[in-house]
Amino acid sequence: MNILHISASPRGAQAASRALSNQVVARLLARHPGASVTLRELAGGEDGDDSTALPHIDAGYALALSSAANEPGVDGAQLRSDGLIEELVRADIVVIGTPMHNLTVPSTLKSWIDHVVRINRTMRPTPEGKVGNLHDRPVYLALASGGWRTGERARQPDFLEPYLRAILAMIGLKDVTVFSAEGLALGAEREAEGRARASAEVGRHFGA
Ligand SMILES: Cc1cc2nc3c(=O)[nH]c(=O)nc-3n(C[C@H](O)[C@H](O)[C@H](O)COP(=O)(O)O)c2cc1C
């Protein structure tokens, strides 16, 4: 059993999305003792060290994707893409912790998506549209936003959750469960409430 844990917040130990995705991973480990966890920090770790940050794709990769061959990579983003796809293929469960940045995913998570959503690898074009090549597996999204993203109090369009659902479905991952901490930049009280509510939701989902 392999759990792939992707964490996209640049806020180190303060990150609400990381706290939430850590909680999900802990509950999964309790359910599957002995499972291995691969942690992929896209924007620096809990200690704020961003040396593991994922670079953007490069010219070689963009050129390869627009040619029919799309060969395995020898360097740069093509090679990184091969490794990240392999990591995803090997995962039985995927957990993604991410903040909302400017209504959608942070650029680092977008970079991971650009590396793993790869034509004729993880998806293929058909006359009916793009079809995923990966077999489905549970994906847990742990989302954090400064304002409200869902419900009656939302005062902003949400391109985060619908986008993640659409792009994951495009590579075949449709079994998606969402946990959401919202209103986190609206004062200490609201932040505590938003974190607690999301955490309780994880508790309810996985059971006592
Ligand atoms: C660059 C940037 C853009 C942001 N854009 C939004 C936004 O569009 N909507 C929102 O509700 N919060 C926005 N926020 C606030 C974060 O979503 C909020 O601080 C959240 O707690 C971050 O999650 P994290 O604690 O896991 O890093 C933004 C924060 C940053 C740094």
PDB file of C-alpha atoms and ligand atoms in Angstrom:
ATOM      1  CA  MET A   1       0.000   0.000   0.000  1.00  0.00           C
ATOM      2  CA  ASN A   2       1.566   3.296  -1.132  1.00  0.00           C
ATOM      3  CA  ILE A   3       0.241   6.681  -0.141  1.00  0.00           C
ATOM      4  CA  LEU A   4       1.402   9.647  -2.208  1.00  0.00           C
ATOM      5  CA  HIS A   5       1.157  12.833  -0.146  1.00  0.00           C
ATOM      6  CA  ILE A   6       1.472  16.035  -2.139  1.00  0.00           C
ATOM      7  CA  SER A   7       1.735  19.274  -0.213  1.00  0.00           C
ATOM      8  CA  ALA A   8       1.589  22.613  -2.010  1.00  0.00           C
ATOM      9  CA  SER A   9       1.591  25.335   0.634  1.00  0.00           C
ATOM     10  CA  PRO A  10       4.597  27.652   0.941  1.00  0.00           C
ATOM     11  CA  ARG A  11       3.600  28.477   4.545  1.00  0.00           C
ATOM     12  CA  GLY A  12       5.706  25.815   6.202  1.00  0.00           C
ATOM     13  CA  ALA A  13       4.448  24.613   9.580  1.00  0.00           C
ATOM     14  CA  GLN A  14       1.721  27.315   9.610  1.00  0.00           C
ATOM     15  CA  ALA A  15      -0.067  25.823   6.603  1.00  0.00           C
ATOM     16  CA  ALA A  16      -3.667  24.834   7.252  1.00  0.00           C
ATOM     17  CA  SER A  17      -3.792  22.624   4.163  1.00  0.00           C
ATOM     18  CA  ARG A  18      -0.696  20.752   5.347  1.00  0.00           C
ATOM     19  CA  ALA A  19      -2.183  20.235   8.827  1.00  0.00           C
ATOM     20  CA  LEU A  20      -5.336  18.876   7.198  1.00  0.00           C
ATOM     21  CA  SER A  21      -3.546  16.621   4.706  1.00  0.00           C
ATOM     22  CA  ASN A  22      -1.251  15.378   7.520  1.00  0.00           C
ATOM     23  CA  GLN A  23      -4.388  14.457   9.458  1.00  0.00           C
ATOM     24  CA  VAL A  24      -5.788  12.563   6.455  1.00  0.00           C
ATOM     25  CA  VAL A  25      -2.500  10.681   6.013  1.00  0.00           C
ATOM     26  CA  ALA A  26      -2.457   9.790   9.730  1.00  0.00           C
ATOM     27  CA  ARG A  27      -6.003   8.403   9.466  1.00  0.00           C
ATOM     28  CA  LEU A  28      -5.052   6.410   6.361  1.00  0.00           C
ATOM     29  CA  LEU A  29      -2.004   4.984   8.141  1.00  0.00           C
ATOM     30  CA  ALA A  30      -4.220   3.943  11.053  1.00  0.00           C
ATOM     31  CA  ARG A  31      -6.489   2.193   8.576  1.00  0.00           C
ATOM     32  CA  HIS A  32      -3.601   0.630   6.608  1.00  0.00           C
ATOM     33  CA  PRO A  33      -0.787  -0.088   9.087  1.00  0.00           C
ATOM     34  CA  GLY A  34       2.472  -0.669   7.264  1.00  0.00           C
ATOM     35  CA  ALA A  35       1.549   1.523   4.302  1.00  0.00           C
ATOM     36  CA  SER A  36       4.432   3.573   2.930  1.00  0.00           C
ATOM     37  CA  VAL A  37       4.130   7.321   2.450  1.00  0.00           C
ATOM     38  CA  THR A  38       5.893   9.279  -0.270  1.00  0.00           C
ATOM     39  CA  LEU A  39       5.865  12.962   0.634  1.00  0.00           C
ATOM     40  CA  ARG A  40       6.221  15.363  -2.271  1.00  0.00           C
ATOM     41  CA  GLU A  41       6.672  18.929  -1.032  1.00  0.00           C
ATOM     42  CA  LEU A  42       6.009  21.239  -3.966  1.00  0.00           C
ATOM     43  CA  ALA A  43       6.711  24.574  -2.284  1.00  0.00           C
ATOM     44  CA  GLY A  44       9.069  23.802   0.567  1.00  0.00           C
ATOM     45  CA  GLY A  45       8.662  21.686   3.633  1.00  0.00           C
ATOM     46  CA  GLU A  46       7.288  22.172   7.106  1.00  0.00           C
ATOM     47  CA  ASP A  47      10.569  23.879   8.071  1.00  0.00           C
ATOM     48  CA  GLY A  48      10.165  26.446   5.275  1.00  0.00           C
ATOM     49  CA  ASP A  49      13.103  25.017   3.275  1.00  0.00           C
ATOM     50  CA  ASP A  50      12.042  25.464  -0.338  1.00  0.00           C
ATOM     51  CA  SER A  51      14.973  23.592  -1.937  1.00  0.00           C
ATOM     52  CA  THR A  52      12.542  20.802  -2.880  1.00  0.00           C
ATOM     53  CA  ALA A  53      10.244  23.201  -4.766  1.00  0.00           C
ATOM     54  CA  LEU A  54       9.186  21.849  -8.134  1.00  0.00           C
ATOM     55  CA  PRO A  55      10.433  23.919 -11.103  1.00  0.00           C
ATOM     56  CA  HIS A  56       8.201  24.809 -14.002  1.00  0.00           C
ATOM     57  CA  ILE A  57       8.252  22.753 -17.177  1.00  0.00           C
ATOM     58  CA  ASP A  58      10.899  23.687 -19.749  1.00  0.00           C
ATOM     59  CA  ALA A  59      11.252  24.075 -23.509  1.00  0.00           C
ATOM     60  CA  GLY A  60      12.289  20.443 -24.138  1.00  0.00           C
ATOM     61  CA  TYR A  61       9.188  19.192 -22.373  1.00  0.00           C
ATOM     62  CA  ALA A  62       6.808  21.596 -24.112  1.00  0.00           C
ATOM     63  CA  LEU A  63       8.319  20.696 -27.492  1.00  0.00           C
ATOM     64  CA  ALA A  64       8.133  16.948 -26.778  1.00  0.00           C
ATOM     65  CA  LEU A  65       4.490  17.148 -25.777  1.00  0.00           C
ATOM     66  CA  SER A  66       3.566  18.848 -29.001  1.00  0.00           C
ATOM     67  CA  SER A  67       5.302  16.182 -31.129  1.00  0.00           C
ATOM     68  CA  ALA A  68       3.885  12.730 -31.831  1.00  0.00           C
ATOM     69  CA  ALA A  69       6.905  10.864 -30.403  1.00  0.00           C
ATOM     70  CA  ASN A  70       6.715  12.094 -26.775  1.00  0.00           C
ATOM     71  CA  GLU A  71       9.676   9.857 -25.876  1.00  0.00           C
ATOM     72  CA  PRO A  72      10.846   9.175 -22.314  1.00  0.00           C
ATOM     73  CA  GLY A  73      13.001  12.033 -21.087  1.00  0.00           C
ATOM     74  CA  VAL A  74      16.769  12.147 -20.756  1.00  0.00           C
ATOM     75  CA  ASP A  75      16.942  15.373 -18.762  1.00  0.00           C
ATOM     76  CA  GLY A  76      15.045  18.397 -17.488  1.00  0.00           C
ATOM     77  CA  ALA A  77      11.280  18.426 -17.132  1.00  0.00           C
ATOM     78  CA  GLN A  78      10.812  15.318 -19.310  1.00  0.00           C
ATOM     79  CA  LEU A  79      12.864  13.245 -16.887  1.00  0.00           C
ATOM     80  CA  ARG A  80      11.128  14.867 -13.901  1.00  0.00           C
ATOM     81  CA  SER A  81       7.777  14.146 -15.518  1.00  0.00           C
ATOM     82  CA  ASP A  82       8.681  10.454 -15.973  1.00  0.00           C
ATOM     83  CA  GLY A  83       9.579  10.229 -12.275  1.00  0.00           C
ATOM     84  CA  LEU A  84       6.488  12.079 -11.045  1.00  0.00           C
ATOM     85  CA  ILE A  85       4.191   9.983 -13.249  1.00  0.00           C
ATOM     86  CA  GLU A  86       5.852   6.805 -11.961  1.00  0.00           C
ATOM     87  CA  GLU A  87       5.297   8.016  -8.394  1.00  0.00           C
ATOM     88  CA  LEU A  88       1.623   8.644  -9.161  1.00  0.00           C
ATOM     89  CA  VAL A  89       1.121   5.315 -10.946  1.00  0.00           C
ATOM     90  CA  ARG A  90       2.614   3.455  -7.950  1.00  0.00           C
ATOM     91  CA  ALA A  91       0.291   5.219  -5.489  1.00  0.00           C
ATOM     92  CA  ASP A  92      -2.739   3.325  -4.215  1.00  0.00           C
ATOM     93  CA  ILE A  93      -4.057   6.463  -2.542  1.00  0.00           C
ATOM     94  CA  VAL A  94      -3.266  10.107  -3.284  1.00  0.00           C
ATOM     95  CA  VAL A  95      -3.572  12.925  -0.740  1.00  0.00           C
ATOM     96  CA  ILE A  96      -3.199  16.514  -1.952  1.00  0.00           C
ATOM     97  CA  GLY A  97      -2.976  19.376   0.531  1.00  0.00           C
ATOM     98  CA  THR A  98      -3.246  22.764  -1.127  1.00  0.00           C
ATOM     99  CA  PRO A  99      -4.184  26.377  -0.456  1.00  0.00           C
ATOM    100  CA  MET A 100      -6.359  28.451  -2.770  1.00  0.00           C
ATOM    101  CA  HIS A 101      -4.174  31.072  -4.455  1.00  0.00           C
ATOM    102  CA  ASN A 102      -5.924  33.678  -6.548  1.00  0.00           C
ATOM    103  CA  LEU A 103      -9.067  31.608  -6.896  1.00  0.00           C
ATOM    104  CA  THR A 104      -7.300  28.426  -7.992  1.00  0.00           C
ATOM    105  CA  VAL A 105      -4.295  26.132  -7.409  1.00  0.00           C
ATOM    106  CA  PRO A 106      -0.918  27.632  -6.419  1.00  0.00           C
ATOM    107  CA  SER A 107       1.543  27.768  -9.309  1.00  0.00           C
ATOM    108  CA  THR A 108       3.635  24.975  -7.783  1.00  0.00           C
ATOM    109  CA  LEU A 109       0.693  22.571  -7.840  1.00  0.00           C
ATOM    110  CA  LYS A 110      -0.031  23.691 -11.394  1.00  0.00           C
ATOM    111  CA  SER A 111       3.566  22.788 -12.226  1.00  0.00           C
ATOM    112  CA  TRP A 112       3.059  19.268 -10.784  1.00  0.00           C
ATOM    113  CA  ILE A 113      -0.111  18.987 -12.885  1.00  0.00           C
ATOM    114  CA  ASP A 114       1.824  20.115 -15.985  1.00  0.00           C
ATOM    115  CA  HIS A 115       4.364  17.350 -15.284  1.00  0.00           C
ATOM    116  CA  VAL A 116       1.882  14.509 -14.706  1.00  0.00           C
ATOM    117  CA  VAL A 117      -0.964  15.284 -17.114  1.00  0.00           C
ATOM    118  CA  ARG A 118       0.864  14.113 -20.203  1.00  0.00           C
ATOM    119  CA  ILE A 119      -0.655  13.293 -23.544  1.00  0.00           C
ATOM    120  CA  ASN A 120      -0.361   9.630 -24.601  1.00  0.00           C
ATOM    121  CA  ARG A 121       0.978   8.785 -21.133  1.00  0.00           C
ATOM    122  CA  THR A 122      -1.530   9.610 -18.435  1.00  0.00           C
ATOM    123  CA  MET A 123      -4.280  10.558 -20.894  1.00  0.00           C
ATOM    124  CA  ARG A 124      -5.055  10.174 -24.568  1.00  0.00           C
ATOM    125  CA  PRO A 125      -7.070  12.182 -27.065  1.00  0.00           C
ATOM    126  CA  THR A 126     -10.163  10.506 -28.551  1.00  0.00           C
ATOM    127  CA  PRO A 127     -12.890  11.860 -30.859  1.00  0.00           C
ATOM    128  CA  GLU A 128     -15.055  12.204 -27.736  1.00  0.00           C
ATOM    129  CA  GLY A 129     -12.396  14.155 -25.850  1.00  0.00           C
ATOM    130  CA  LYS A 130      -9.458  13.368 -23.590  1.00  0.00           C
ATOM    131  CA  VAL A 131      -9.606  10.051 -21.724  1.00  0.00           C
ATOM    132  CA  GLY A 132      -7.580   9.084 -18.654  1.00  0.00           C
ATOM    133  CA  ASN A 133      -5.050   6.242 -18.797  1.00  0.00           C
ATOM    134  CA  LEU A 134      -4.622   5.757 -15.030  1.00  0.00           C
ATOM    135  CA  HIS A 135      -6.774   3.295 -13.139  1.00  0.00           C
ATOM    136  CA  ASP A 136      -8.921   5.059 -10.581  1.00  0.00           C
ATOM    137  CA  ARG A 137      -7.878   5.210  -6.919  1.00  0.00           C
ATOM    138  CA  PRO A 138      -8.998   7.259  -3.924  1.00  0.00           C
ATOM    139  CA  VAL A 139      -7.842  10.868  -3.957  1.00  0.00           C
ATOM    140  CA  TYR A 140      -8.273  13.071  -0.872  1.00  0.00           C
ATOM    141  CA  LEU A 141      -8.089  16.839  -1.310  1.00  0.00           C
ATOM    142  CA  ALA A 142      -7.298  18.941   1.774  1.00  0.00           C
ATOM    143  CA  LEU A 143      -8.082  22.516   0.739  1.00  0.00           C
ATOM    144  CA  ALA A 144      -7.509  25.778   2.607  1.00  0.00           C
ATOM    145  CA  SER A 145      -8.721  29.268   1.723  1.00  0.00           C
ATOM    146  CA  GLY A 146      -8.509  32.676   3.328  1.00  0.00           C
ATOM    147  CA  GLY A 147     -12.102  33.518   2.437  1.00  0.00           C
ATOM    148  CA  TRP A 148     -15.121  31.296   2.036  1.00  0.00           C
ATOM    149  CA  ARG A 149     -15.019  29.174  -1.057  1.00  0.00           C
ATOM    150  CA  THR A 150     -18.297  27.267  -0.756  1.00  0.00           C
ATOM    151  CA  GLY A 151     -21.786  27.923   0.564  1.00  0.00           C
ATOM    152  CA  GLU A 152     -23.831  31.092   0.982  1.00  0.00           C
ATOM    153  CA  ARG A 153     -20.984  33.119   2.456  1.00  0.00           C
ATOM    154  CA  ALA A 154     -18.730  32.637  -0.590  1.00  0.00           C
ATOM    155  CA  ARG A 155     -17.964  35.961  -2.278  1.00  0.00           C
ATOM    156  CA  GLN A 156     -15.502  34.656  -4.824  1.00  0.00           C
ATOM    157  CA  PRO A 157     -15.648  32.259  -7.755  1.00  0.00           C
ATOM    158  CA  ASP A 158     -14.092  28.872  -7.021  1.00  0.00           C
ATOM    159  CA  PHE A 159     -11.700  27.628  -9.692  1.00  0.00           C
ATOM    160  CA  LEU A 160      -9.865  25.432  -7.196  1.00  0.00           C
ATOM    161  CA  GLU A 161     -12.055  22.425  -6.428  1.00  0.00           C
ATOM    162  CA  PRO A 162     -13.827  22.235  -9.830  1.00  0.00           C
ATOM    163  CA  TYR A 163     -10.478  22.562 -11.589  1.00  0.00           C
ATOM    164  CA  LEU A 164      -8.824  19.853  -9.495  1.00  0.00           C
ATOM    165  CA  ARG A 165     -11.781  17.524 -10.015  1.00  0.00           C
ATOM    166  CA  ALA A 166     -11.721  18.140 -13.797  1.00  0.00           C
ATOM    167  CA  ILE A 167      -7.982  17.736 -14.295  1.00  0.00           C
ATOM    168  CA  LEU A 168      -7.752  14.624 -12.093  1.00  0.00           C
ATOM    169  CA  ALA A 169     -10.720  13.090 -13.938  1.00  0.00           C
ATOM    170  CA  MET A 170      -8.927  13.767 -17.215  1.00  0.00           C
ATOM    171  CA  ILE A 171      -6.177  11.304 -16.221  1.00  0.00           C
ATOM    172  CA  GLY A 172      -8.656   8.796 -14.790  1.00  0.00           C
ATOM    173  CA  LEU A 173      -8.857   9.807 -11.108  1.00  0.00           C
ATOM    174  CA  LYS A 174     -12.530  10.285 -10.285  1.00  0.00           C
ATOM    175  CA  ASP A 175     -12.839   8.917  -6.756  1.00  0.00           C
ATOM    176  CA  VAL A 176     -12.263  12.289  -5.058  1.00  0.00           C
ATOM    177  CA  THR A 177     -13.090  13.235  -1.454  1.00  0.00           C
ATOM    178  CA  VAL A 178     -12.757  16.877  -0.407  1.00  0.00           C
ATOM    179  CA  PHE A 179     -12.032  18.359   3.022  1.00  0.00           C
ATOM    180  CA  SER A 180     -12.075  22.122   3.188  1.00  0.00           C
ATOM    181  CA  ALA A 181     -10.854  24.674   5.737  1.00  0.00           C
ATOM    182  CA  GLU A 182     -12.302  28.080   4.852  1.00  0.00           C
ATOM    183  CA  GLY A 183     -12.416  31.638   6.162  1.00  0.00           C
ATOM    184  CA  LEU A 184      -8.879  31.335   7.522  1.00  0.00           C
ATOM    185  CA  ALA A 185      -7.784  34.925   6.852  1.00  0.00           C
ATOM    186  CA  LEU A 186     -10.804  36.506   8.553  1.00  0.00           C
ATOM    187  CA  GLY A 187      -9.398  36.759  12.054  1.00  0.00           C
ATOM    188  CA  ALA A 188      -8.052  34.368  14.651  1.00  0.00           C
ATOM    189  CA  GLU A 189     -11.472  33.196  15.779  1.00  0.00           C
ATOM    190  CA  ARG A 190     -12.683  32.385  12.267  1.00  0.00           C
ATOM    191  CA  GLU A 191      -9.392  30.691  11.475  1.00  0.00           C
ATOM    192  CA  ALA A 192      -9.645  28.447  14.533  1.00  0.00           C
ATOM    193  CA  GLU A 193     -13.257  27.684  13.660  1.00  0.00           C
ATOM    194  CA  GLY A 194     -12.415  26.908  10.002  1.00  0.00           C
ATOM    195  CA  ARG A 195      -9.565  24.594  10.964  1.00  0.00           C
ATOM    196  CA  ALA A 196     -11.639  22.836  13.633  1.00  0.00           C
ATOM    197  CA  ARG A 197     -14.599  22.318  11.313  1.00  0.00           C
ATOM    198  CA  ALA A 198     -12.416  20.747   8.596  1.00  0.00           C
ATOM    199  CA  SER A 199     -10.633  18.589  11.119  1.00  0.00           C
ATOM    200  CA  ALA A 200     -13.964  17.362  12.520  1.00  0.00           C
ATOM    201  CA  GLU A 201     -15.064  16.523   8.976  1.00  0.00           C
ATOM    202  CA  VAL A 202     -11.976  14.306   8.564  1.00  0.00           C
ATOM    203  CA  GLY A 203     -12.823  12.655  11.890  1.00  0.00           C
ATOM    204  CA  ARG A 204     -16.415  11.991  10.781  1.00  0.00           C
ATOM    205  CA  HIS A 205     -15.272  10.614   7.429  1.00  0.00           C
ATOM    206  CA  PHE A 206     -12.795   8.125   8.858  1.00  0.00           C
ATOM    207  CA  GLY A 207     -14.772   7.335  11.997  1.00  0.00           C
ATOM    208  CA  ALA A 208     -13.660   7.338  15.609  1.00  0.00           C
TER     209      ALA A 208
HETATM  210  C1  LIG B   1      -0.732  34.436  -3.276  1.00  0.00           C
HETATM  211  C2  LIG B   1      -1.967  34.174  -2.457  1.00  0.00           C
HETATM  212  C3  LIG B   1      -3.192  34.240  -3.053  1.00  0.00           C
HETATM  213  C4  LIG B   1      -4.340  33.965  -2.304  1.00  0.00           C
HETATM  214  N1  LIG B   1      -5.556  33.985  -2.943  1.00  0.00           N
HETATM  215  C5  LIG B   1      -6.668  33.655  -2.242  1.00  0.00           C
HETATM  216  C6  LIG B   1      -7.921  33.612  -2.895  1.00  0.00           C
HETATM  217  O1  LIG B   1      -8.060  33.845  -4.087  1.00  0.00           O
HETATM  218  N2  LIG B   1      -9.002  33.263  -2.150  1.00  0.00           N
HETATM  219  C7  LIG B   1      -8.933  32.963  -0.819  1.00  0.00           C
HETATM  220  O2  LIG B   1      -9.955  32.642  -0.205  1.00  0.00           O
HETATM  221  N3  LIG B   1      -7.734  32.996  -0.177  1.00  0.00           N
HETATM  222  C8  LIG B   1      -6.601  33.332  -0.857  1.00  0.00           C
HETATM  223  N4  LIG B   1      -5.391  33.351  -0.225  1.00  0.00           N
HETATM  224  C9  LIG B   1      -5.326  32.997   1.226  1.00  0.00           C
HETATM  225  C10 LIG B   1      -4.963  31.539   1.450  1.00  0.00           C
HETATM  226  O3  LIG B   1      -5.806  30.673   0.717  1.00  0.00           O
HETATM  227  C11 LIG B   1      -5.056  31.228   2.938  1.00  0.00           C
HETATM  228  O4  LIG B   1      -4.060  31.970   3.621  1.00  0.00           O
HETATM  229  C12 LIG B   1      -4.893  29.744   3.247  1.00  0.00           C
HETATM  230  O5  LIG B   1      -4.884  29.539   4.622  1.00  0.00           O
HETATM  231  C13 LIG B   1      -3.592  29.244   2.715  1.00  0.00           C
HETATM  232  O6  LIG B   1      -3.519  27.853   2.954  1.00  0.00           O
HETATM  233  P1  LIG B   1      -2.233  27.277   3.720  1.00  0.00           P
HETATM  234  O7  LIG B   1      -2.396  27.739   5.156  1.00  0.00           O
HETATM  235  O8  LIG B   1      -2.359  25.819   3.567  1.00  0.00           O
HETATM  236  O9  LIG B   1      -1.031  27.864   3.071  1.00  0.00           O
HETATM  237  C14 LIG B   1      -4.240  33.638  -0.932  1.00  0.00           C
HETATM  238  C15 LIG B   1      -2.966  33.581  -0.337  1.00  0.00           C
HETATM  239  C16 LIG B   1      -1.843  33.850  -1.086  1.00  0.00           C
HETATM  240  C17 LIG B   1      -0.497  33.767  -0.421  1.00  0.00           C
END
